[in-house]
Amino acid sequence: MLSPRAGAPPPCPRARSTHELAQLHAALAKSGLSTCSATPATAAAAARACARLRHIRAGRAVHGASAKLALLSASTLLPNALLHLYASSPGEHHLHLARLLFDTMPDRDAASYNIFLTALAARCRVAEALELFDEMPEPSVRSWTALIAGFAQSGRPADALRVFRDMERAGVAPNEVTVVAVLATCANVGDLETGRKVHGYARRQGYCKSNVLVCNAVIDMYVKCGCVDAARAVFDVMDIRTVVSWSAMICGHAMHGEGEKALELFTAMRRRGVSPNGVTLVGLLHACSHMGLVDEGRAFFQSMEKDHGIAPEIEHYGCMVDLLSRAGRLQEALEFINGMPMEPNSVVWGALLGGARLHGNIEVGEEAIRRLAVLDPGNDGYYVVLSNIYADAGRWEDVARVRRAMKLRGVKKTRGWSAISVGGAVHEFAAGDCAHPQATAICETLDGLLGEARRRGYVPDTSVVLLDVDDGEKERVLARHSEKLAVAYGLMSTPPGTTLRVMKNLRVCSDCHAAMKLISEIAGREIVVRDRNRFHCFKNGVCSCRDYW
């Protein structure tokens, strides 16, 4: 009944090991589906084996045989196993089959709902998942967790955290999987307050002692929320550390401009006999880049395949270009790009453009922008950097030409936004937007800070404003950049000495970078800004990064 060939499973479209096929044959033979001795339990075991081995054609044969033997209505055990088979298989067609089976099940239990809900959430079908969730008679912790993960994976972290708070109000205790999902969401949006709260809960439940995945998620959350010291404190007391733990901490130190600590940690990692992975090497190359250690970075890159059996990927090549470009070895970086075994992407050429900006090399900057105009034509940030290179050289006609090129190609400046969490609420600010309820006080505070910064030597860098307006208007635009508004609000709304943590969707511009250094000194505060590239820790008038770019 399984196929025309006397009970053998259908041929699989992709190669399988002899052991896997033997497992599948054994499961199907044991199920008794070709005889009258089959039961729902044995058929369910066969369906689970097909799902585990991802043999969807054999699974459909099990489904057909089960239907002919009238096994599907005995209990939810077999339908749930088949539902899991379809729901866990890739492709919209299999999800459609899962939907048909779910809709025609005469009885559904909590497992039925959770299987299908998880499938919908994993495919970012959050509207359907939410509708299904609302139908459930009593959602379990697995149901809540699936919904949280679905919103997070579909780029809706605020909704994910809202569902988590609803879960708390419903009195459902999070499990370890929930904790990992929520911590990952907090890391993505920089919600340190919720992250700390969840970490405290995980610690009280004993998850941080028994579950390395939870510890790794805690480390990642603290790193991405700008608390590298808190991340290191968690790392240092872990009983068991995987390569993921070591890599997360190495990358965390590198992201925060603590290259020496990243390299020291790698040495300790190797002493413990832990082999690095590709992520570890990305962190090491970033550390070398920000410390200007060209020879050390090159040695790490060359050791990847030779010593660790890791084939360099595009991210590693991008790190090497960044390392060489920052060090001023722009021609060497260009030759390195031309010798890459794969096509360089916009990140690689963007790193070269950044080096050209840092060292004022117009020729290399123009070459990089020619490539970027093809690879990422809508990214306004690259045009801003080229314009800055021309402005630094006093080539104002070329600055105007860049503006015209942007207009001709329809490139529009991406509006910057920044977010700061105060009192459990996340406050977002858009560039030039004073729609906040305390807008007047925020702008007055910011104007006072910038006035004092001017007295200490701050001069607005109007070259970053690609608008055809006079310098006075450009300065007004700069004064309302989103990270400045967020910092002004943070200073107004938090006690003296509180560290301010700001998350930004774009790179911090050179003007804000210069202003933030002075504001940290004026206010006597530590200001941590996470932009799309890295962390900037402003304290006592200096930044943790060696250079702006």
C-alpha positions as semicolon CSV with decimal commas, in nm:
position;residue;x (nm);y (nm);z (nm)
1;M;0,000;0,000;0,000
2;L;0,300;0,225;0,037
3;S;0,409;0,215;-0,327
4;P;0,393;-0,010;-0,631
5;R;0,709;-0,182;-0,507
6;A;0,590;-0,419;-0,233
7;G;0,592;-0,190;0,066
8;A;0,918;-0,007;-0,006
9;P;0,922;0,368;0,060
10;P;0,915;0,593;-0,247
11;P;1,257;0,694;-0,379
12;C;1,389;1,010;-0,219
13;P;1,475;1,300;-0,451
14;R;1,806;1,360;-0,276
15;A;2,083;1,125;-0,167
16;R;2,056;0,965;0,176
17;S;2,291;0,759;0,386
18;T;2,245;0,384;0,412
19;H;2,188;0,425;0,786
20;E;1,906;0,677;0,732
21;L;1,734;0,456;0,476
22;A;1,768;0,157;0,707
23;Q;1,604;0,360;0,986
24;L;1,320;0,456;0,757
25;H;1,262;0,101;0,630
26;A;1,268;-0,029;0,988
27;A;1,012;0,228;1,103
28;L;0,782;0,155;0,809
29;A;0,813;-0,221;0,853
30;K;0,742;-0,195;1,224
31;S;0,433;0,015;1,158
32;G;0,262;-0,278;0,983
33;L;0,093;-0,041;0,737
34;S;0,095;-0,303;0,464
35;T;-0,101;-0,545;0,684
36;C;-0,408;-0,541;0,902
37;S;-0,195;-0,529;1,218
38;A;-0,131;-0,155;1,189
39;T;-0,239;0,066;1,481
40;P;-0,255;0,445;1,518
41;A;0,047;0,429;1,750
42;T;0,266;0,236;1,505
43;A;0,155;0,459;1,215
44;A;0,235;0,767;1,423
45;A;0,583;0,628;1,491
46;A;0,633;0,581;1,116
47;A;0,516;0,938;1,046
48;R;0,754;1,073;1,310
49;A;1,040;0,879;1,150
50;C;0,957;1,030;0,811
51;A;0,951;1,380;0,965
52;R;1,281;1,323;1,145
53;L;1,447;1,205;0,823
54;R;1,262;1,467;0,614
55;H;1,130;1,199;0,381
56;I;0,808;1,375;0,283
57;R;0,713;1,130;0,005
58;A;0,731;0,834;0,241
59;G;0,534;1,038;0,493
60;R;0,258;1,103;0,241
61;A;0,246;0,729;0,170
62;V;0,203;0,668;0,544
63;H;-0,079;0,924;0,542
64;G;-0,251;0,753;0,250
65;A;-0,219;0,406;0,403
66;S;-0,347;0,534;0,738
67;A;-0,653;0,683;0,570
68;K;-0,731;0,356;0,389
69;L;-0,700;0,161;0,714
70;A;-0,927;0,415;0,894
71;L;-0,661;0,493;1,155
72;L;-0,692;0,873;1,152
73;S;-1,003;0,910;1,366
74;A;-0,901;0,689;1,656
75;S;-0,716;0,966;1,845
76;T;-0,513;1,283;1,786
77;L;-0,182;1,094;1,812
78;L;-0,155;0,999;1,444
79;P;-0,304;1,321;1,295
80;N;-0,066;1,526;1,509
81;A;0,233;1,324;1,386
82;L;0,126;1,382;1,024
83;L;0,058;1,748;1,098
84;H;0,410;1,782;1,231
85;L;0,544;1,608;0,919
86;Y;0,382;1,862;0,685
87;A;0,426;2,167;0,908
88;S;0,799;2,106;0,955
89;S;0,865;2,051;0,583
90;P;0,983;2,351;0,378
91;G;0,769;2,509;0,111
92;E;0,427;2,673;0,091
93;H;0,275;2,354;-0,054
94;H;0,352;2,157;0,261
95;L;0,216;2,437;0,479
96;H;-0,101;2,424;0,269
97;L;-0,123;2,048;0,330
98;A;-0,078;2,111;0,702
99;R;-0,363;2,364;0,690
100;L;-0,592;2,116;0,509
101;L;-0,516;1,844;0,762
102;F;-0,560;2,079;1,058
103;D;-0,894;2,209;0,928
104;T;-1,030;1,857;0,871
105;M;-0,919;1,704;1,201
106;P;-1,231;1,588;1,388
107;D;-1,059;1,649;1,721
108;R;-0,778;1,886;1,809
109;D;-0,582;1,906;2,129
110;A;-0,326;2,157;2,256
111;A;-0,050;1,977;2,065
112;S;-0,242;2,018;1,736
113;Y;-0,270;2,393;1,785
114;N;0,092;2,428;1,896
115;I;0,230;2,233;1,600
116;F;0,046;2,446;1,345
117;L;0,098;2,771;1,536
118;T;0,472;2,708;1,549
119;A;0,479;2,644;1,172
120;L;0,294;2,966;1,096
121;A;0,512;3,170;1,330
122;A;0,835;3,021;1,192
123;R;0,728;3,130;0,842
124;C;0,650;3,482;0,971
125;R;0,277;3,433;0,905
126;V;0,208;3,625;1,223
127;A;-0,142;3,744;1,134
128;E;-0,258;3,384;1,082
129;A;-0,066;3,272;1,389
130;L;-0,232;3,539;1,601
131;E;-0,576;3,441;1,470
132;L;-0,507;3,076;1,554
133;F;-0,372;3,175;1,896
134;D;-0,695;3,361;1,974
135;E;-0,894;3,045;1,889
136;M;-0,703;2,831;2,139
137;P;-0,904;2,740;2,447
138;E;-0,605;2,769;2,678
139;P;-0,269;2,870;2,524
140;S;0,028;2,695;2,680
141;V;0,375;2,834;2,736
142;R;0,474;2,675;2,404
143;S;0,194;2,867;2,229
144;W;0,301;3,200;2,377
145;T;0,665;3,130;2,295
146;A;0,587;3,043;1,932
147;L;0,397;3,369;1,891
148;I;0,678;3,573;2,048
149;A;0,937;3,409;1,821
150;G;0,717;3,462;1,516
151;F;0,682;3,836;1,575
152;A;1,055;3,867;1,643
153;Q;1,154;3,676;1,327
154;S;0,918;3,882;1,111
155;G;1,079;4,210;1,215
156;R;0,816;4,313;1,469
157;P;1,012;4,314;1,798
158;A;0,780;4,563;1,969
159;D;0,489;4,324;1,912
160;A;0,702;4,033;2,036
161;L;0,769;4,215;2,363
162;R;0,401;4,315;2,389
163;V;0,301;3,948;2,363
164;F;0,558;3,863;2,632
165;R;0,405;4,120;2,867
166;D;0,057;3,983;2,790
167;M;0,193;3,638;2,875
168;E;0,314;3,766;3,212
169;R;-0,023;3,925;3,284
170;A;-0,194;3,597;3,195
171;G;0,011;3,428;3,466
172;V;0,194;3,191;3,230
173;A;0,550;3,130;3,351
174;P;0,815;3,151;3,075
175;N;1,027;2,844;3,014
176;E;1,386;2,831;2,889
177;V;1,283;2,857;2,524
178;T;1,073;3,166;2,600
179;V;1,365;3,324;2,783
180;V;1,599;3,274;2,485
181;A;1,341;3,420;2,242
182;V;1,273;3,726;2,457
183;L;1,642;3,790;2,524
184;A;1,713;3,776;2,149
185;T;1,436;4,031;2,091
186;C;1,572;4,259;2,364
187;A;1,915;4,236;2,201
188;N;1,777;4,341;1,864
189;V;1,598;4,651;1,995
190;G;1,835;4,737;2,279
191;D;1,572;4,696;2,553
192;L;1,813;4,663;2,843
193;E;1,549;4,701;3,113
194;T;1,341;4,406;2,994
195;G;1,658;4,208;2,922
196;R;1,782;4,256;3,279
197;K;1,443;4,154;3,415
198;V;1,438;3,835;3,206
199;H;1,799;3,758;3,305
200;G;1,701;3,791;3,670
201;Y;1,409;3,554;3,620
202;A;1,634;3,302;3,440
203;R;1,888;3,319;3,723
204;R;1,620;3,260;3,989
205;Q;1,484;2,963;3,795
206;G;1,830;2,811;3,772
207;Y;1,839;2,832;3,391
208;C;2,175;3,007;3,393
209;K;2,328;2,710;3,573
210;S;2,185;2,436;3,356
211;N;2,130;2,581;3,010
212;V;2,421;2,714;2,807
213;L;2,181;2,846;2,540
214;V;2,022;3,076;2,797
215;C;2,365;3,200;2,910
216;N;2,468;3,265;2,551
217;A;2,146;3,461;2,492
218;V;2,212;3,667;2,807
219;I;2,566;3,747;2,688
220;D;2,438;3,848;2,344
221;M;2,168;4,068;2,499
222;Y;2,409;4,255;2,722
223;V;2,664;4,297;2,443
224;K;2,405;4,440;2,203
225;C;2,257;4,665;2,471
226;G;2,598;4,820;2,531
227;C;2,677;4,647;2,863
228;V;2,990;4,454;2,773
229;D;3,103;4,439;3,139
230;A;2,773;4,274;3,240
231;A;2,814;4,026;2,953
232;R;3,167;3,943;3,069
233;A;3,046;3,891;3,426
234;V;2,798;3,630;3,301
235;F;3,062;3,468;3,081
236;D;3,318;3,445;3,362
237;V;3,089;3,242;3,592
238;M;2,960;2,997;3,330
239;D;3,025;2,634;3,421
240;I;3,016;2,519;3,059
241;R;3,117;2,733;2,762
242;T;3,069;2,640;2,399
243;V;3,243;2,797;2,102
244;V;2,931;3,014;2,070
245;S;2,991;3,150;2,422
246;W;3,355;3,233;2,348
247;S;3,274;3,383;2,009
248;A;2,992;3,601;2,145
249;M;3,222;3,745;2,409
250;I;3,514;3,796;2,170
251;C;3,286;3,975;1,923
252;G;3,137;4,177;2,210
253;H;3,475;4,312;2,317
254;A;3,563;4,388;1,954
255;M;3,233;4,572;1,893
256;H;3,296;4,790;2,196
257;G;3,647;4,888;2,091
258;E;3,815;4,655;2,343
259;G;4,043;4,477;2,099
260;E;4,305;4,381;2,357
261;K;4,046;4,196;2,566
262;A;3,916;4,018;2,256
263;L;4,265;3,891;2,169
264;E;4,337;3,792;2,529
265;L;4,012;3,596;2,541
266;F;4,101;3,413;2,221
267;T;4,433;3,308;2,374
268;A;4,245;3,174;2,680
269;M;4,000;2,996;2,450
270;R;4,280;2,814;2,268
271;R;4,442;2,718;2,599
272;R;4,113;2,550;2,693
273;G;4,131;2,347;2,372
274;V;3,825;2,510;2,212
275;S;3,850;2,542;1,833
276;P;3,724;2,868;1,679
277;N;3,449;2,894;1,421
278;G;3,382;3,151;1,150
279;V;3,215;3,392;1,395
280;T;3,519;3,381;1,624
281;L;3,741;3,487;1,335
282;V;3,511;3,774;1,241
283;G;3,545;3,904;1,597
284;L;3,923;3,870;1,592
285;L;3,954;4,049;1,259
286;H;3,730;4,331;1,385
287;A;3,949;4,360;1,694
288;C;4,265;4,382;1,483
289;S;4,101;4,636;1,254
290;H;4,008;4,874;1,532
291;M;4,351;4,838;1,693
292;G;4,542;4,883;1,368
293;L;4,708;4,540;1,397
294;V;4,754;4,465;1,028
295;D;5,011;4,185;1,059
296;E;4,817;4,009;1,334
297;G;4,494;4,034;1,137
298;R;4,659;3,896;0,827
299;A;4,798;3,606;1,031
300;F;4,451;3,526;1,167
301;F;4,305;3,533;0,816
302;Q;4,575;3,305;0,676
303;S;4,534;3,062;0,967
304;M;4,165;3,005;0,900
305;E;4,200;2,723;0,647
306;K;4,554;2,619;0,734
307;D;4,510;2,577;1,110
308;H;4,135;2,557;1,169
309;G;3,987;2,420;0,846
310;I;3,754;2,720;0,809
311;A;3,697;2,847;0,454
312;P;3,687;3,230;0,458
313;E;3,347;3,373;0,368
314;I;3,253;3,715;0,235
315;E;3,237;3,856;0,592
316;H;3,600;3,763;0,654
317;Y;3,712;3,923;0,328
318;G;3,517;4,235;0,424
319;C;3,697;4,245;0,760
320;M;4,035;4,222;0,587
321;V;3,946;4,507;0,350
322;D;3,835;4,713;0,651
323;L;4,161;4,631;0,833
324;L;4,381;4,733;0,539
325;S;4,171;5,041;0,459
326;R;4,174;5,175;0,813
327;A;4,551;5,132;0,821
328;G;4,583;5,347;0,507
329;R;4,690;5,058;0,284
330;L;4,427;5,142;0,027
331;Q;4,605;5,012;-0,283
332;E;4,678;4,687;-0,102
333;A;4,310;4,667;-0,006
334;L;4,209;4,724;-0,369
335;E;4,442;4,447;-0,486
336;F;4,302;4,220;-0,215
337;I;3,949;4,283;-0,343
338;N;4,051;4,211;-0,701
339;G;4,199;3,879;-0,586
340;M;3,891;3,758;-0,398
341;P;3,756;3,417;-0,507
342;M;3,398;3,549;-0,498
343;E;3,235;3,868;-0,621
344;P;3,283;4,147;-0,363
345;N;2,958;4,282;-0,223
346;S;2,857;4,631;-0,111
347;V;2,997;4,573;0,240
348;V;3,343;4,507;0,097
349;W;3,340;4,813;-0,128
350;G;3,184;5,017;0,155
351;A;3,480;4,929;0,379
352;L;3,719;5,054;0,110
353;L;3,514;5,374;0,073
354;G;3,534;5,427;0,449
355;G;3,912;5,394;0,437
356;A;3,924;5,643;0,151
357;R;3,721;5,888;0,362
358;L;3,946;5,835;0,662
359;H;4,264;5,899;0,463
360;G;4,127;6,152;0,213
361;N;4,199;5,940;-0,095
362;I;3,968;6,073;-0,367
363;E;4,078;5,830;-0,640
364;V;4,005;5,518;-0,434
365;G;3,680;5,672;-0,306
366;E;3,562;5,730;-0,663
367;E;3,649;5,373;-0,762
368;A;3,454;5,238;-0,464
369;I;3,149;5,455;-0,537
370;R;3,147;5,339;-0,902
371;R;3,110;4,980;-0,783
372;L;2,860;5,071;-0,511
373;A;2,641;5,261;-0,757
374;V;2,580;4,925;-0,927
375;L;2,563;4,699;-0,619
376;D;2,359;4,922;-0,388
377;P;2,232;5,218;-0,592
378;G;1,970;5,331;-0,340
379;N;2,202;5,364;-0,039
380;D;2,241;5,735;0,030
381;G;2,513;5,679;0,291
382;Y;2,779;5,605;0,030
383;Y;2,708;5,930;-0,152
384;V;2,732;6,118;0,176
385;V;3,078;5,968;0,237
386;L;3,201;6,059;-0,113
387;S;3,062;6,409;-0,069
388;N;3,255;6,437;0,258
389;I;3,576;6,328;0,085
390;Y;3,529;6,605;-0,172
391;A;3,434;6,859;0,097
392;D;3,748;6,778;0,298
393;A;3,952;6,846;-0,016
394;G;3,768;7,172;-0,085
395;R;3,624;7,040;-0,411
396;W;3,282;7,202;-0,378
397;E;3,189;7,158;-0,744
398;D;3,225;6,783;-0,696
399;V;3,011;6,804;-0,382
400;A;2,739;6,967;-0,592
401;R;2,786;6,700;-0,861
402;V;2,723;6,427;-0,602
403;R;2,400;6,600;-0,500
404;R;2,290;6,617;-0,863
405;A;2,377;6,249;-0,916
406;M;2,166;6,153;-0,614
407;K;1,873;6,352;-0,747
408;L;1,912;6,210;-1,099
409;R;1,922;5,852;-0,972
410;G;1,632;5,905;-0,735
411;V;1,842;5,838;-0,425
412;K;1,664;5,973;-0,120
413;K;1,826;6,025;0,215
414;T;1,716;5,763;0,465
415;R;1,559;5,930;0,763
416;G;1,754;5,858;1,076
417;W;1,590;5,753;1,399
418;S;1,721;5,683;1,745
419;A;1,563;5,515;2,045
420;I;1,630;5,542;2,417
421;S;1,465;5,343;2,695
422;V;1,362;5,546;3,001
423;G;1,141;5,421;3,283
424;G;1,045;5,102;3,102
425;A;0,926;5,285;2,789
426;V;1,114;5,315;2,460
427;H;1,119;5,670;2,321
428;E;1,192;5,709;1,950
429;F;1,316;6,024;1,783
430;A;1,336;6,094;1,410
431;A;1,581;6,339;1,257
432;G;1,427;6,684;1,255
433;D;1,113;6,563;1,430
434;C;1,009;6,726;1,756
435;A;0,675;6,548;1,795
436;H;0,760;6,423;2,145
437;P;0,526;6,553;2,419
438;Q;0,828;6,724;2,581
439;A;0,965;6,856;2,251
440;T;1,009;7,215;2,367
441;A;1,209;7,120;2,676
442;I;1,416;6,868;2,476
443;C;1,511;7,127;2,214
444;E;1,596;7,385;2,481
445;T;1,817;7,134;2,663
446;L;1,990;7,038;2,339
447;D;2,048;7,399;2,236
448;G;2,207;7,466;2,573
449;L;2,438;7,165;2,537
450;L;2,543;7,261;2,185
451;G;2,601;7,620;2,294
452;E;2,839;7,502;2,566
453;A;3,001;7,261;2,319
454;R;3,071;7,554;2,085
455;R;3,244;7,738;2,367
456;R;3,467;7,431;2,409
457;G;3,562;7,422;2,042
458;Y;3,279;7,238;1,866
459;V;3,225;7,353;1,507
460;P;2,927;7,199;1,322
461;D;3,040;6,981;1,031
462;T;2,798;7,101;0,764
463;S;2,959;6,883;0,496
464;V;2,743;6,590;0,609
465;V;2,424;6,774;0,507
466;L;2,352;6,711;0,139
467;L;2,088;6,981;0,106
468;D;2,109;7,281;-0,122
469;V;2,064;7,536;0,158
470;D;2,286;7,791;0,332
471;D;2,517;7,700;0,620
472;G;2,280;7,842;0,881
473;E;2,003;7,605;0,772
474;K;2,251;7,315;0,758
475;E;2,348;7,383;1,119
476;R;1,982;7,380;1,220
477;V;1,942;7,042;1,048
478;L;2,247;6,905;1,228
479;A;2,120;7,032;1,563
480;R;1,812;6,812;1,533
481;H;1,975;6,481;1,442
482;S;1,791;6,198;1,612
483;E;2,073;6,083;1,843
484;K;2,117;6,437;1,976
485;L;1,745;6,457;2,055
486;A;1,752;6,117;2,225
487;V;2,052;6,211;2,439
488;A;1,897;6,543;2,539
489;Y;1,581;6,361;2,650
490;G;1,787;6,104;2,840
491;L;1,977;6,377;3,026
492;M;1,647;6,543;3,122
493;S;1,478;6,225;3,234
494;T;1,739;6,026;3,428
495;P;1,929;6,090;3,751
496;P;2,283;6,231;3,736
497;G;2,545;5,964;3,669
498;T;2,307;5,735;3,478
499;T;2,458;5,587;3,165
500;L;2,258;5,674;2,853
501;R;2,214;5,401;2,592
502;V;2,093;5,502;2,248
503;M;2,015;5,274;1,952
504;K;2,036;5,424;1,601
505;N;1,934;5,283;1,263
506;L;2,211;5,457;1,065
507;R;2,577;5,531;1,122
508;V;2,652;5,811;1,364
509;C;2,757;6,104;1,145
510;S;3,091;6,276;1,199
511;D;2,919;6,587;1,339
512;C;2,722;6,394;1,601
513;H;3,034;6,195;1,686
514;A;3,225;6,516;1,762
515;A;2,933;6,669;1,952
516;M;2,872;6,356;2,163
517;K;3,230;6,355;2,289
518;L;3,188;6,707;2,423
519;I;2,836;6,645;2,558
520;S;2,966;6,347;2,758
521;E;3,222;6,580;2,915
522;I;2,976;6,866;2,974
523;A;2,711;6,643;3,133
524;G;2,954;6,417;3,316
525;R;2,776;6,114;3,171
526;E;2,873;5,801;2,986
527;I;2,683;5,785;2,656
528;V;2,671;5,456;2,465
529;V;2,545;5,479;2,106
530;R;2,489;5,164;1,903
531;D;2,473;5,247;1,534
532;R;2,440;5,004;1,245
533;N;2,816;4,938;1,243
534;R;2,938;4,934;1,601
535;F;2,922;5,077;1,952
536;H;3,054;5,419;2,044
537;C;3,118;5,471;2,414
538;F;3,155;5,844;2,486
539;K;3,304;5,926;2,823
540;N;3,497;6,226;2,959
541;G;3,520;6,379;2,613
542;V;3,658;6,078;2,426
543;C;3,515;5,785;2,231
544;S;3,609;5,420;2,264
545;C;3,680;5,393;1,890
546;R;4,025;5,476;1,757
547;D;3,883;5,669;1,464
548;Y;3,541;5,793;1,357
549;W;3,489;5,557;1,066
